[in-house]
XYZ file of C-alpha atoms in Angstrom:
672
model
C 25.516 27.824 -18.385
C 22.385 29.769 -19.682
C 22.884 33.310 -20.955
C 21.955 35.602 -23.778
C 23.364 33.118 -26.303
C 22.159 29.664 -27.356
C 25.531 28.214 -28.360
C 27.989 26.326 -26.133
C 31.675 26.961 -26.269
C 33.644 30.174 -27.079
C 34.372 32.533 -29.879
C 37.950 33.321 -30.427
C 39.376 36.210 -32.473
C 43.163 36.991 -32.632
C 43.725 40.644 -33.203
C 46.169 43.455 -32.654
C 46.090 44.811 -29.096
C 45.341 48.318 -30.525
C 42.417 46.943 -32.569
C 38.846 46.867 -31.198
C 37.842 43.265 -31.463
C 34.677 42.443 -33.523
C 34.377 38.929 -32.004
C 30.532 38.640 -32.664
C 31.182 39.163 -36.394
C 34.614 37.885 -36.926
C 35.277 35.414 -34.166
C 35.651 31.696 -34.848
C 33.404 29.326 -32.776
C 34.920 26.592 -30.821
C 32.714 23.976 -29.075
C 33.321 22.288 -25.746
C 34.747 18.847 -25.688
C 37.272 19.591 -28.323
C 40.948 19.952 -28.496
C 41.497 22.971 -30.865
C 44.829 23.505 -32.676
C 45.236 27.195 -33.896
C 48.176 27.821 -36.216
C 48.882 31.579 -36.529
C 50.510 33.581 -39.240
C 51.179 37.253 -38.809
C 50.857 39.579 -41.634
C 51.727 43.203 -41.527
C 50.134 45.663 -44.001
C 51.274 49.255 -44.868
C 48.945 51.208 -47.037
C 49.557 54.487 -48.940
C 47.492 57.606 -48.336
C 45.999 59.773 -50.945
C 46.614 60.382 -53.664
C 48.257 56.881 -54.123
C 45.969 55.085 -51.785
C 42.865 55.424 -49.540
C 44.252 54.958 -46.031
C 44.052 57.613 -43.485
C 45.136 57.977 -39.845
C 42.422 60.226 -38.208
C 42.445 61.618 -34.741
C 39.719 60.072 -32.732
C 38.006 61.596 -29.715
C 37.675 58.361 -27.712
C 40.697 56.333 -28.841
C 44.308 57.024 -29.150
C 45.002 54.592 -32.010
C 43.092 54.814 -35.300
C 41.592 51.749 -36.624
C 38.561 51.344 -38.817
C 36.708 49.663 -35.905
C 37.802 52.402 -33.443
C 36.658 55.092 -35.994
C 33.261 53.594 -36.238
C 32.838 53.139 -32.522
C 33.992 56.760 -32.012
C 31.493 57.912 -34.522
C 28.678 55.753 -33.176
C 29.449 56.978 -29.611
C 29.341 60.664 -30.596
C 25.995 60.095 -32.484
C 24.560 58.255 -29.538
C 25.380 61.170 -27.397
C 23.745 63.635 -29.837
C 20.652 61.543 -30.358
C 20.057 59.713 -27.019
C 21.803 62.083 -24.646
C 24.227 59.433 -23.604
C 27.315 57.681 -24.857
C 26.693 54.085 -23.704
C 28.055 51.677 -26.290
C 25.068 49.275 -25.716
C 22.230 51.765 -26.176
C 21.863 51.481 -29.997
C 20.527 47.864 -29.855
C 17.245 49.427 -28.663
C 16.851 51.044 -32.210
C 17.866 48.549 -34.748
C 18.161 51.030 -37.510
C 20.656 53.301 -35.499
C 23.880 51.273 -35.870
C 23.384 50.857 -39.650
C 22.590 54.473 -40.144
C 25.518 55.568 -38.159
C 27.836 53.157 -39.928
C 26.700 54.705 -43.266
C 27.237 58.148 -42.032
C 30.743 57.714 -40.480
C 33.760 58.194 -42.676
C 36.178 55.530 -41.557
C 38.814 54.789 -44.155
C 41.358 51.844 -43.643
C 44.236 52.696 -41.648
C 47.695 53.244 -43.123
C 49.221 50.477 -40.941
C 47.752 47.399 -39.407
C 48.597 43.848 -38.475
C 46.529 40.705 -39.297
C 46.574 37.331 -37.628
C 45.798 34.601 -40.119
C 44.642 31.328 -38.395
C 44.348 27.622 -39.527
C 42.150 25.736 -37.216
C 41.848 21.901 -36.641
C 39.821 19.885 -34.162
C 40.008 16.688 -32.210
C 37.571 15.287 -29.621
C 38.495 15.456 -25.964
C 39.316 12.023 -24.560
C 37.257 10.611 -21.716
C 40.538 9.879 -20.017
C 41.768 13.434 -19.735
C 39.919 14.324 -16.503
C 42.841 13.578 -14.105
C 45.256 15.199 -16.528
C 43.340 18.442 -16.818
C 42.269 18.751 -13.173
C 43.999 18.001 -9.852
C 42.032 17.068 -6.790
C 42.188 20.691 -5.543
C 40.970 21.852 -8.952
C 38.134 19.429 -8.798
C 37.191 20.629 -5.249
C 37.377 24.300 -6.215
C 35.506 23.708 -9.493
C 32.878 21.782 -7.603
C 32.324 24.533 -5.046
C 32.168 27.092 -7.791
C 29.997 24.977 -10.038
C 27.644 24.492 -7.026
C 27.384 28.254 -6.434
C 26.877 28.916 -10.222
C 24.261 26.215 -10.404
C 22.408 27.638 -7.461
C 22.066 30.958 -9.341
C 21.498 29.237 -12.737
C 18.598 26.977 -11.115
C 16.729 30.227 -10.178
C 17.733 32.109 -13.520
C 16.344 29.229 -15.599
C 12.656 30.101 -15.585
C 11.487 26.873 -17.108
C 13.103 24.761 -14.577
C 12.430 27.008 -11.607
C 8.641 27.251 -12.608
C 8.754 23.378 -12.916
C 9.818 23.169 -9.361
C 7.093 25.571 -8.417
C 4.453 23.431 -10.228
C 5.716 20.376 -8.596
C 5.690 22.075 -5.318
C 2.078 23.129 -5.948
C 1.121 19.625 -6.720
C 2.758 18.287 -3.663
C 1.069 20.934 -1.558
C -2.270 19.851 -2.879
C -1.532 16.366 -2.300
C -0.288 16.884 1.192
C -3.479 18.881 2.089
C -5.482 16.009 0.676
C -3.377 13.464 2.487
C -3.907 15.334 5.761
C -7.505 15.509 5.427
C -8.292 12.074 4.025
C -5.775 10.096 6.150
C -4.898 11.922 9.392
C -8.508 13.099 9.672
C -11.165 11.176 7.728
C -9.514 7.787 7.769
C -8.508 7.972 11.452
C -12.132 9.091 12.302
C -13.611 6.297 10.141
C -11.408 3.651 11.967
C -12.521 5.011 15.285
C -16.023 4.948 14.218
C -15.591 1.369 12.920
C -14.039 0.279 16.350
C -17.086 1.672 18.208
C -19.572 0.123 15.725
C -17.897 -3.271 15.917
C -17.800 -3.085 19.834
C -21.384 -2.168 19.850
C -22.371 -5.006 17.590
C -20.218 -7.357 19.676
C -21.775 -6.105 23.004
C -25.251 -6.648 21.472
C -24.508 -10.228 20.534
C -22.573 -10.835 23.783
C -25.766 -9.929 25.634
C -27.829 -12.349 23.583
C -25.110 -15.039 24.212
C -24.849 -14.471 27.996
C -28.596 -14.550 28.465
C -28.996 -17.729 26.428
C -25.896 -19.351 27.917
C -27.416 -18.601 31.303
C -30.685 -20.171 30.162
C -28.854 -23.235 28.898
C -27.106 -23.703 32.309
C -30.468 -22.984 34.132
C -32.323 -25.543 31.955
C -29.465 -28.177 32.687
C -29.853 -27.362 36.454
C -33.619 -27.834 36.107
C -32.972 -31.235 34.529
C -30.443 -32.171 36.834
C -32.046 -31.093 40.142
C -35.700 -31.140 39.452
C -36.033 -34.078 37.093
C -33.069 -36.437 37.354
C -32.574 -35.881 41.254
C -36.088 -37.354 41.898
C -34.969 -40.439 39.878
C -31.825 -40.656 42.001
C -33.974 -40.441 45.207
C -36.299 -43.096 43.759
C -33.396 -45.227 42.874
C -31.972 -44.927 46.405
C -35.347 -45.632 47.982
C -36.946 -48.198 45.780
C -35.638 -48.936 42.372
C -32.292 -50.430 43.389
C -34.209 -52.685 45.886
C -36.645 -54.162 43.385
C -34.194 -56.563 41.726
C -31.714 -56.467 44.723
C -30.434 -60.117 45.260
C -33.384 -61.386 43.224
C -31.770 -64.815 42.577
C -30.981 -65.418 46.150
C -34.323 -64.024 47.042
C -36.422 -66.423 44.798
C -34.296 -69.298 45.837
C -34.966 -68.515 49.392
C -38.700 -68.483 48.579
C -38.357 -71.922 46.778
C -36.596 -73.408 49.727
C -39.316 -72.298 52.233
C -42.117 -73.596 49.951
C -40.584 -76.959 49.760
C -39.880 -77.052 53.585
C -43.585 -76.249 54.108
C -44.485 -79.262 51.925
C -41.671 -81.795 52.852
C -40.069 -80.468 55.959
C -40.001 -82.239 59.302
C -41.539 -79.667 61.625
C -41.351 -80.374 65.451
C -44.663 -78.549 66.001
C -47.268 -76.747 64.036
C -46.159 -73.336 65.423
C -42.761 -73.751 63.743
C -44.426 -74.516 60.583
C -46.807 -71.432 60.977
C -43.826 -69.253 61.752
C -42.174 -70.331 58.482
C -45.252 -69.705 56.512
C -45.682 -66.286 57.976
C -42.110 -65.427 57.449
C -42.380 -66.493 53.758
C -45.480 -64.325 53.314
C -43.636 -61.353 54.776
C -40.859 -61.928 52.318
C -43.352 -61.936 49.419
C -45.201 -59.021 50.849
C -42.345 -56.861 51.358
C -40.911 -57.264 47.877
C -44.347 -56.622 46.460
C -44.511 -53.417 48.246
C -41.182 -52.405 47.011
C -42.108 -53.084 43.451
C -45.520 -51.303 43.938
C -43.771 -48.317 45.407
C -41.277 -48.305 42.569
C -44.250 -48.484 40.156
C -45.741 -45.438 41.765
C -42.366 -43.591 41.536
C -41.976 -44.662 37.848
C -45.478 -43.279 37.226
C -44.490 -40.039 38.853
C -41.294 -39.890 36.668
C -43.271 -40.653 33.489
C -45.934 -38.011 34.398
C -43.155 -35.382 34.855
C -41.446 -36.249 31.583
C -44.856 -36.339 29.778
C -45.866 -32.954 30.995
C -42.541 -31.305 31.522
C -43.516 -30.263 35.033
C -40.635 -30.702 37.336
C -41.053 -32.998 40.460
C -38.643 -31.022 42.693
C -38.368 -27.111 42.818
C -34.854 -26.110 43.421
C -33.726 -22.632 43.052
C -31.094 -21.598 40.527
C -28.846 -18.804 41.968
C -31.041 -15.798 42.304
C -33.655 -16.849 39.787
C -37.106 -17.243 41.375
C -38.454 -20.758 41.706
C -41.517 -19.580 39.782
C -39.296 -19.550 36.743
C -38.636 -23.297 36.882
C -41.742 -24.427 35.144
C -41.766 -21.948 32.222
C -37.929 -22.412 31.927
C -38.084 -26.273 31.846
C -37.350 -27.391 28.176
C -40.769 -29.198 27.987
C -40.739 -30.152 24.268
C -37.299 -31.669 24.836
C -38.369 -33.452 27.981
C -41.417 -34.883 26.306
C -39.420 -35.938 23.340
C -37.128 -37.884 25.556
C -39.980 -40.429 25.859
C -40.272 -41.118 22.242
C -37.035 -39.780 20.599
C -35.986 -43.363 19.315
C -37.327 -46.943 19.584
C -35.266 -47.723 22.605
C -36.737 -44.989 24.714
C -40.252 -45.697 23.641
C -39.921 -49.454 24.032
C -38.139 -49.624 27.342
C -39.872 -46.767 28.845
C -43.174 -48.897 28.525
C -41.341 -52.120 29.604
C -40.106 -50.523 32.783
C -43.647 -50.294 34.161
C -44.787 -53.377 32.467
C -42.190 -55.540 34.157
C -43.032 -53.912 37.422
C -46.742 -54.772 36.918
C -45.916 -58.290 35.881
C -43.523 -58.612 38.949
C -46.401 -57.817 41.311
C -48.542 -60.315 39.531
C -45.994 -63.038 39.710
C -45.279 -62.390 43.365
C -49.008 -62.727 43.972
C -48.926 -66.084 41.972
C -45.905 -67.242 44.148
C -48.017 -66.382 47.364
C -50.704 -68.719 45.904
C -48.086 -71.559 45.595
C -47.024 -70.789 49.301
C -50.683 -71.039 50.432
C -51.163 -74.265 48.749
C -47.947 -75.697 50.216
C -49.016 -74.587 53.770
C -52.588 -75.409 53.735
C -52.660 -78.428 51.537
C -49.034 -79.623 51.968
C -49.040 -80.108 48.232
C -46.744 -78.635 45.479
C -47.428 -78.214 41.816
C -43.925 -78.293 40.111
C -45.381 -76.429 37.189
C -46.579 -73.588 39.254
C -43.312 -73.660 41.231
C -41.278 -73.444 38.029
C -43.566 -70.630 36.668
C -43.121 -68.672 39.918
C -39.411 -69.008 39.912
C -38.488 -68.615 36.310
C -40.846 -65.817 35.576
C -39.649 -63.819 38.473
C -35.966 -64.378 37.421
C -36.975 -63.424 33.812
C -38.761 -60.248 34.913
C -36.017 -59.159 37.120
C -33.345 -59.583 34.545
C -35.348 -57.769 31.814
C -36.402 -55.064 34.198
C -32.807 -54.256 35.199
C -31.918 -53.891 31.514
C -35.147 -51.814 30.913
C -34.310 -49.668 33.819
C -30.800 -48.987 32.513
C -32.196 -48.176 29.023
C -34.880 -46.008 30.529
C -32.422 -44.043 32.513
C -30.100 -43.456 29.650
C -32.470 -42.868 26.779
C -35.260 -41.020 28.768
C -34.080 -39.745 32.186
C -30.613 -38.652 31.163
C -31.164 -37.792 27.595
C -32.535 -34.213 27.992
C -29.542 -33.045 30.001
C -27.122 -34.597 27.488
C -28.990 -32.782 24.726
C -28.816 -29.404 26.698
C -25.200 -29.888 27.504
C -24.479 -30.620 23.794
C -26.398 -27.669 22.857
C -24.423 -25.562 25.294
C -21.141 -26.861 23.878
C -22.156 -26.081 20.480
C -23.369 -22.773 21.442
C -20.133 -22.067 23.138
C -18.189 -23.134 20.068
C -20.285 -20.665 17.957
C -19.523 -18.040 20.502
C -15.881 -18.958 20.603
C -15.687 -18.547 16.875
C -17.492 -15.215 16.946
C -15.340 -13.979 19.825
C -12.201 -14.972 17.962
C -13.375 -13.108 14.817
C -14.317 -10.200 17.021
C -10.858 -10.177 18.735
C -9.093 -10.363 15.418
C -11.237 -7.655 13.913
C -10.990 -5.348 16.948
C -7.178 -6.071 17.122
C -6.779 -5.271 13.425
C -8.641 -2.022 13.693
C -6.829 -0.906 16.752
C -3.625 -1.836 15.065
C -4.612 0.233 12.024
C -5.614 3.109 14.138
C -2.219 2.953 15.802
C -0.508 2.779 12.534
C -2.425 5.952 11.370
C -1.316 7.695 14.391
C 2.297 6.653 13.998
C 2.047 7.528 10.291
C 0.746 10.986 11.349
C 3.397 11.570 13.963
C 6.359 10.284 11.899
C 6.003 9.673 8.278
C 3.678 12.612 7.632
C 5.857 14.849 9.787
C 8.796 13.938 7.658
C 6.932 14.467 4.421
C 6.036 18.007 5.783
C 9.527 18.621 6.570
C 10.634 17.675 3.024
C 7.805 19.952 1.635
C 9.175 22.703 3.871
C 12.520 22.171 2.222
C 11.087 22.774 -1.250
C 9.232 25.750 0.071
C 12.516 27.104 1.536
C 14.189 26.621 -1.898
C 11.436 28.608 -3.586
C 11.703 31.270 -0.949
C 15.602 31.352 -1.280
C 16.213 30.123 2.184
C 17.316 26.593 1.297
C 19.642 25.652 -1.504
C 18.692 23.332 -4.327
C 21.752 21.227 -3.422
C 20.231 20.567 -0.027
C 16.876 19.742 -1.519
C 18.502 17.436 -4.020
C 20.457 15.777 -1.164
C 17.142 15.073 0.641
C 15.408 13.647 -2.324
C 18.244 11.391 -3.424
C 19.054 10.171 0.145
C 18.564 6.758 1.621
C 16.307 8.102 4.290
C 14.033 9.484 1.535
C 13.856 6.119 -0.071
C 13.059 4.558 3.109
C 10.379 7.224 3.808
C 8.623 6.463 0.383
C 8.868 2.743 1.095
C 7.325 3.249 4.440
C 4.653 5.484 2.913
C 3.892 2.864 0.240
C 3.852 0.017 2.742
C 1.351 2.024 4.871
C -1.075 2.292 2.108
C -0.626 -1.238 0.937
C -1.178 -2.246 4.616
C -4.330 -0.168 4.742
C -5.689 -1.824 1.646
C -4.611 -5.242 2.993
C -6.426 -4.415 6.265
C -9.465 -3.351 4.402
C -9.731 -6.729 2.878
C -9.229 -8.609 5.991
C -11.418 -6.591 8.221
C -14.097 -6.693 5.516
C -13.912 -10.444 5.499
C -13.967 -10.507 9.296
C -16.987 -8.337 9.586
C -18.859 -10.512 7.144
C -17.846 -13.636 9.214
C -18.869 -11.738 12.331
C -22.319 -11.083 10.845
C -22.571 -14.731 9.896
C -21.537 -15.934 13.364
C -23.955 -13.432 15.037
C -26.788 -14.723 12.803
C -25.918 -18.356 13.644
C -26.058 -17.482 17.481
C -29.405 -15.541 16.989
C -30.754 -18.535 14.841
C -29.867 -21.002 17.675
C -31.777 -18.684 20.265
C -34.705 -17.992 18.046
C -35.178 -21.669 16.857
C -34.895 -23.102 20.294
C -38.587 -24.195 20.698
C -37.643 -25.553 24.233
C -37.196 -21.959 25.335
C -40.118 -20.244 23.683
C -42.307 -20.469 26.829
C -39.588 -18.930 28.877
C -38.915 -16.116 26.242
C -42.583 -15.132 26.455
C -42.515 -15.535 30.358
C -39.506 -13.260 30.696
C -40.684 -10.650 28.084
C -37.965 -11.642 25.542
C -40.530 -11.600 22.751
C -37.989 -10.294 20.191
C -36.686 -13.995 20.358
C -40.004 -15.184 19.064
C -39.962 -13.186 15.860
C -39.460 -14.482 12.242
C -36.081 -15.542 11.636
C -36.054 -13.983 8.196
C -36.929 -10.501 9.627
C -34.209 -10.988 12.363
C -31.695 -11.888 9.541
C -32.626 -8.684 7.609
C -32.429 -6.422 10.608
C -29.131 -7.977 11.542
C -27.860 -7.608 7.976
C -28.777 -3.959 7.930
C -26.864 -3.271 11.071
C -23.779 -5.040 9.808
C -24.013 -3.442 6.363
C -23.567 -0.094 8.075
C -20.532 -1.364 9.894
C -19.109 -3.003 6.769
C -19.392 0.349 4.878
C -17.111 1.878 7.463
C -14.518 -0.690 6.442
C -14.312 0.811 2.807
C -10.967 2.657 3.657
C -9.994 2.914 -0.001
C -12.711 5.443 -0.483
C -10.585 7.900 1.533
C -7.178 6.939 0.229
C -8.007 5.974 -3.358
C -5.374 7.446 -5.676
C -3.829 9.775 -3.091
C -0.661 7.594 -2.560
C -0.048 7.184 -6.189
C -0.397 10.844 -6.642
C 2.159 11.636 -3.964
C 4.585 9.059 -5.211
C 4.149 10.331 -8.784
C 4.952 13.829 -7.650
C 7.899 12.525 -5.531
C 9.189 10.589 -8.613
C 9.102 13.778 -10.752
C 10.852 15.759 -7.989
C 13.392 12.946 -7.588
C 14.091 12.922 -11.287
C 14.464 16.648 -11.355
C 16.822 16.647 -8.195
C 18.729 13.664 -9.609
C 19.358 15.375 -12.959
C 20.554 18.488 -11.005
C 22.839 16.408 -8.815
C 24.149 14.692 -11.835
C 24.969 17.982 -13.437
C 27.205 18.831 -10.402
C 29.449 15.800 -10.971
C 32.925 16.565 -12.255
C 33.618 13.720 -14.550
C 34.463 12.988 -18.119
C 31.009 13.889 -19.371
C 31.224 17.191 -17.467
C 34.642 17.776 -19.034
C 33.396 17.048 -22.575
C 30.335 19.368 -21.999
C 32.151 22.231 -20.505
C 35.916 22.044 -21.205
C 37.764 23.234 -24.336
C 41.430 22.715 -24.784
C 42.941 25.296 -27.288
C 46.634 25.255 -28.465
C 47.708 28.493 -30.210
C 51.035 28.483 -31.955
C 52.938 30.225 -34.764
C 52.915 28.164 -37.882
C 56.505 29.487 -38.497
C 58.906 31.694 -36.827
C 58.544 34.455 -39.506
C 55.815 36.821 -40.716
C 54.736 38.354 -43.998
C 55.101 41.999 -44.649
C 52.966 43.748 -47.370
C 53.875 47.376 -48.298
C 52.065 49.620 -50.636
C 54.658 51.795 -52.626
C 54.447 54.620 -55.120
C 54.654 52.677 -58.267
C 55.458 55.879 -60.667
C 57.293 58.923 -59.268
C 58.148 62.151 -61.271
C 61.730 61.362 -61.846
C 60.682 58.198 -63.550
C 58.158 60.086 -65.605
C 60.860 62.534 -66.885
C 63.077 59.688 -67.571
C 60.427 57.854 -69.563
C 59.628 61.098 -71.496
C 63.320 61.772 -72.325
C 63.944 58.250 -73.390
C 60.889 58.233 -75.618
C 61.785 61.469 -77.221
C 65.289 60.210 -77.818
C 64.006 57.090 -79.327
C 61.649 58.973 -81.479
C 64.347 61.378 -82.728
C 66.717 58.627 -83.642
C 64.163 56.614 -85.339
C 63.011 59.628 -87.518
C 66.331 60.404 -89.086
C 67.154 56.941 -90.141
C 63.580 56.423 -91.395
C 63.828 59.465 -93.797
C 67.014 58.014 -95.305
C 65.624 54.580 -95.755
C 62.345 55.872 -97.375
C 64.279 57.936 -99.804
C 66.508 55.099 -100.580
C 63.485 52.846 -101.060
C 61.761 55.076 -103.442
C 64.934 55.808 -105.324
C 65.762 52.203 -105.776
C 62.363 50.864 -106.651
C 60.859 53.816 -108.613
C 64.010 55.191 -110.613
C 65.686 52.051 -111.629
C 62.765 49.661 -111.955
C 62.156 48.025 -115.416
C 58.938 48.152 -117.194
C 57.508 44.857 -118.723
C 58.014 46.128 -122.360
C 61.514 46.762 -121.565
C 62.022 43.312 -120.327
C 60.536 41.820 -123.572
C-alpha cells in the first residue's frame, strides 16, 4: 500500500519490553515474498556505576524505567514543551536541527542493566504453491473484502492514478460531447437532408420520365390509330380484294374470251351477255385496283408528310395535339430507312398501275374476240401471265410495304419505350437502393442514439460517480471489464464501420443515379421526333444544348453527393473514443488484477517470519570491581614483605662478594 515510505515489507526490531524501540534506526528490513528465519540469542549486560563505570539509572519524568532511549525521549519531550509549548513527540520533525541539538544537550548515560537480543537472519523465497497453505477460503474472502476496501481508499489516495482517471474522464467527456454533436445531431441531420435531396432529384427525373413515357404512348397511339388504322381500313375495303382469287379470276377471263371466239352460242344475245359480263369483270377489278392506288397514294402522302389520316383523341389530350405530337421524322424515315422499304414502297404503286394497264390490255383482247371472233394467242398469254406476275409480286410488295413502312414507326416507338422503361427501371432500382440505404442509416443512427449512446453515457456517469465518490472503482472496473462493455464497443465500432461502408455505397449509387438521370434526359432531349411537340407544349427546356443540361444536372447531383460525405462528421471520433476506452480498460484491468488473491499477490504482499532461539541458554555479561581496598592492602603488605626479605639477603651476599673477590684475589705478578 502507498504510504510515507517507499519500501515494501517490514522493519523488525527485537528489544526488551521496557526499552523504547528505535525501529527506524536499528530495525532490520524484510521484504515481502520471502520466508525469513530469525535466530535469537539473549545477552544480559550489567554495568558498574561511577567511579568504576559510566552507567546510571536516572529518574525520568515520563517513563518508569530508565533506558538511554527513554532518557533521550524524556529530555526531548521536556524541551519540546519548553520551546514549542507542547509535548508532542512528532513535532520536532518540523525543525530539523531541533532533535540533534536536544540529543547533544541531554545527559543520558547507559543504564546499569539492560538486555540485548542478537539476531542471525537468513532468507528464502516464498513458493508459488504456498497460497492454499497460508490462506483458507474464509481467509481469502475476508482478505479480498478488506483488500477491496483498502484499494478503494488507496485509489483516491494515489494522486497520480486518481488524476489519470480524471484526465481520462475529461478526454471521454470531450469525446462524448463531440460524438453527440457530430453523430446524433450533424450526421443525422445530414442523412435527413440527403434523403430529402435524393427524393427531390428522383421526383424531378420522375416527372421527366412520366411526361416522356406518356408522349411515347401517345405517339404509339397516333401511329396505331391515325396512320396504321387507315391502312387496315384500306386493306379491308380494297387492298385485300386487289389480288383476291387472282388465279381463278384470270382463268375465268381466259375461259370467257375463248368462248366468245370458239363457243357455240344459240343466239347473239347470249354472246352479248357473255361479252358484257366479261367486261364487267374486268371493269370491277380495275376499279378495285384504281381505288387501292388512290388509298395507297393517301397512305404514302401521310407517311411522306407525317400528317395523320385519322384524328383519334388520346385520353384527355386534345385532338389539336395529334399533328405536332406525330413523330414526323420517324414516319418519313420509314419510307427510306432501308432498301426494302424504299424499293417495295415504290413497287406497291407501280404494280397497281401496271395492273390497271394489263386489265385494259385484257379488255382489248376481249373486244377483239367479240367483235372479230379472233384471238391472238400472244396477246392472250401476255394478258394472263402479266396479270398473274403482277398479282404475285404485288402481294409480296404489299407485305414488305406493310412491314417495313406502315408498321415500322410503331415498332420503333415501342422499342424506344421499352428501352426508356429499362433506363427508368435501372434508375428506379438505384434510387430505391439509395433511399433504402439512407433510411436504414438514419434508423441506425436513431437506434445508436437511443441505445448505444445512452449506454455510453451511463458508463461515463459511472466514472463521474467514482470521481465524485458515489461509485466505487470496483464497480467501474466491473463495467469496463464486462462482456456487455465488449459487446458495446463492438457495436460502436461496427456502427462506424457501417457508416463508412454506407458512405461508399451511397456515393456510388448517387453517381449511378446521376448517370441514369442523364441518360433519361439525353433520350428526351435527343428525340428529334418530339421536338415539334416540345415546342408546341412549351417544353422548351428539352430543346436546350445537351452539354448545358449535363452541366446543370451535374451541379445538382454534386450538391447531393457532397451530403454523402459522412466521414467528414465522424472522422477520427470513433478512434478517439475507442482509444480512450482502451486506456480506461487497461487502467481498470490493472486495478482488478491487483485485487486478485493469488500466488503473485502472496509474493508481493506476504512475509513469513519464523523467530526462534538459537539455543536454550543465554549469555550474561557482568561488570565487576576489578581492584578493591582489601586487595590493595594485601598487595602492599606482600610487596613490603618481599622487599624486606630481599634486602637482608642481598646485603650478606654483597659483603660476601666483595670479600671474596677483592680480599683474596691474586694479582698477575703474584701469579708469575
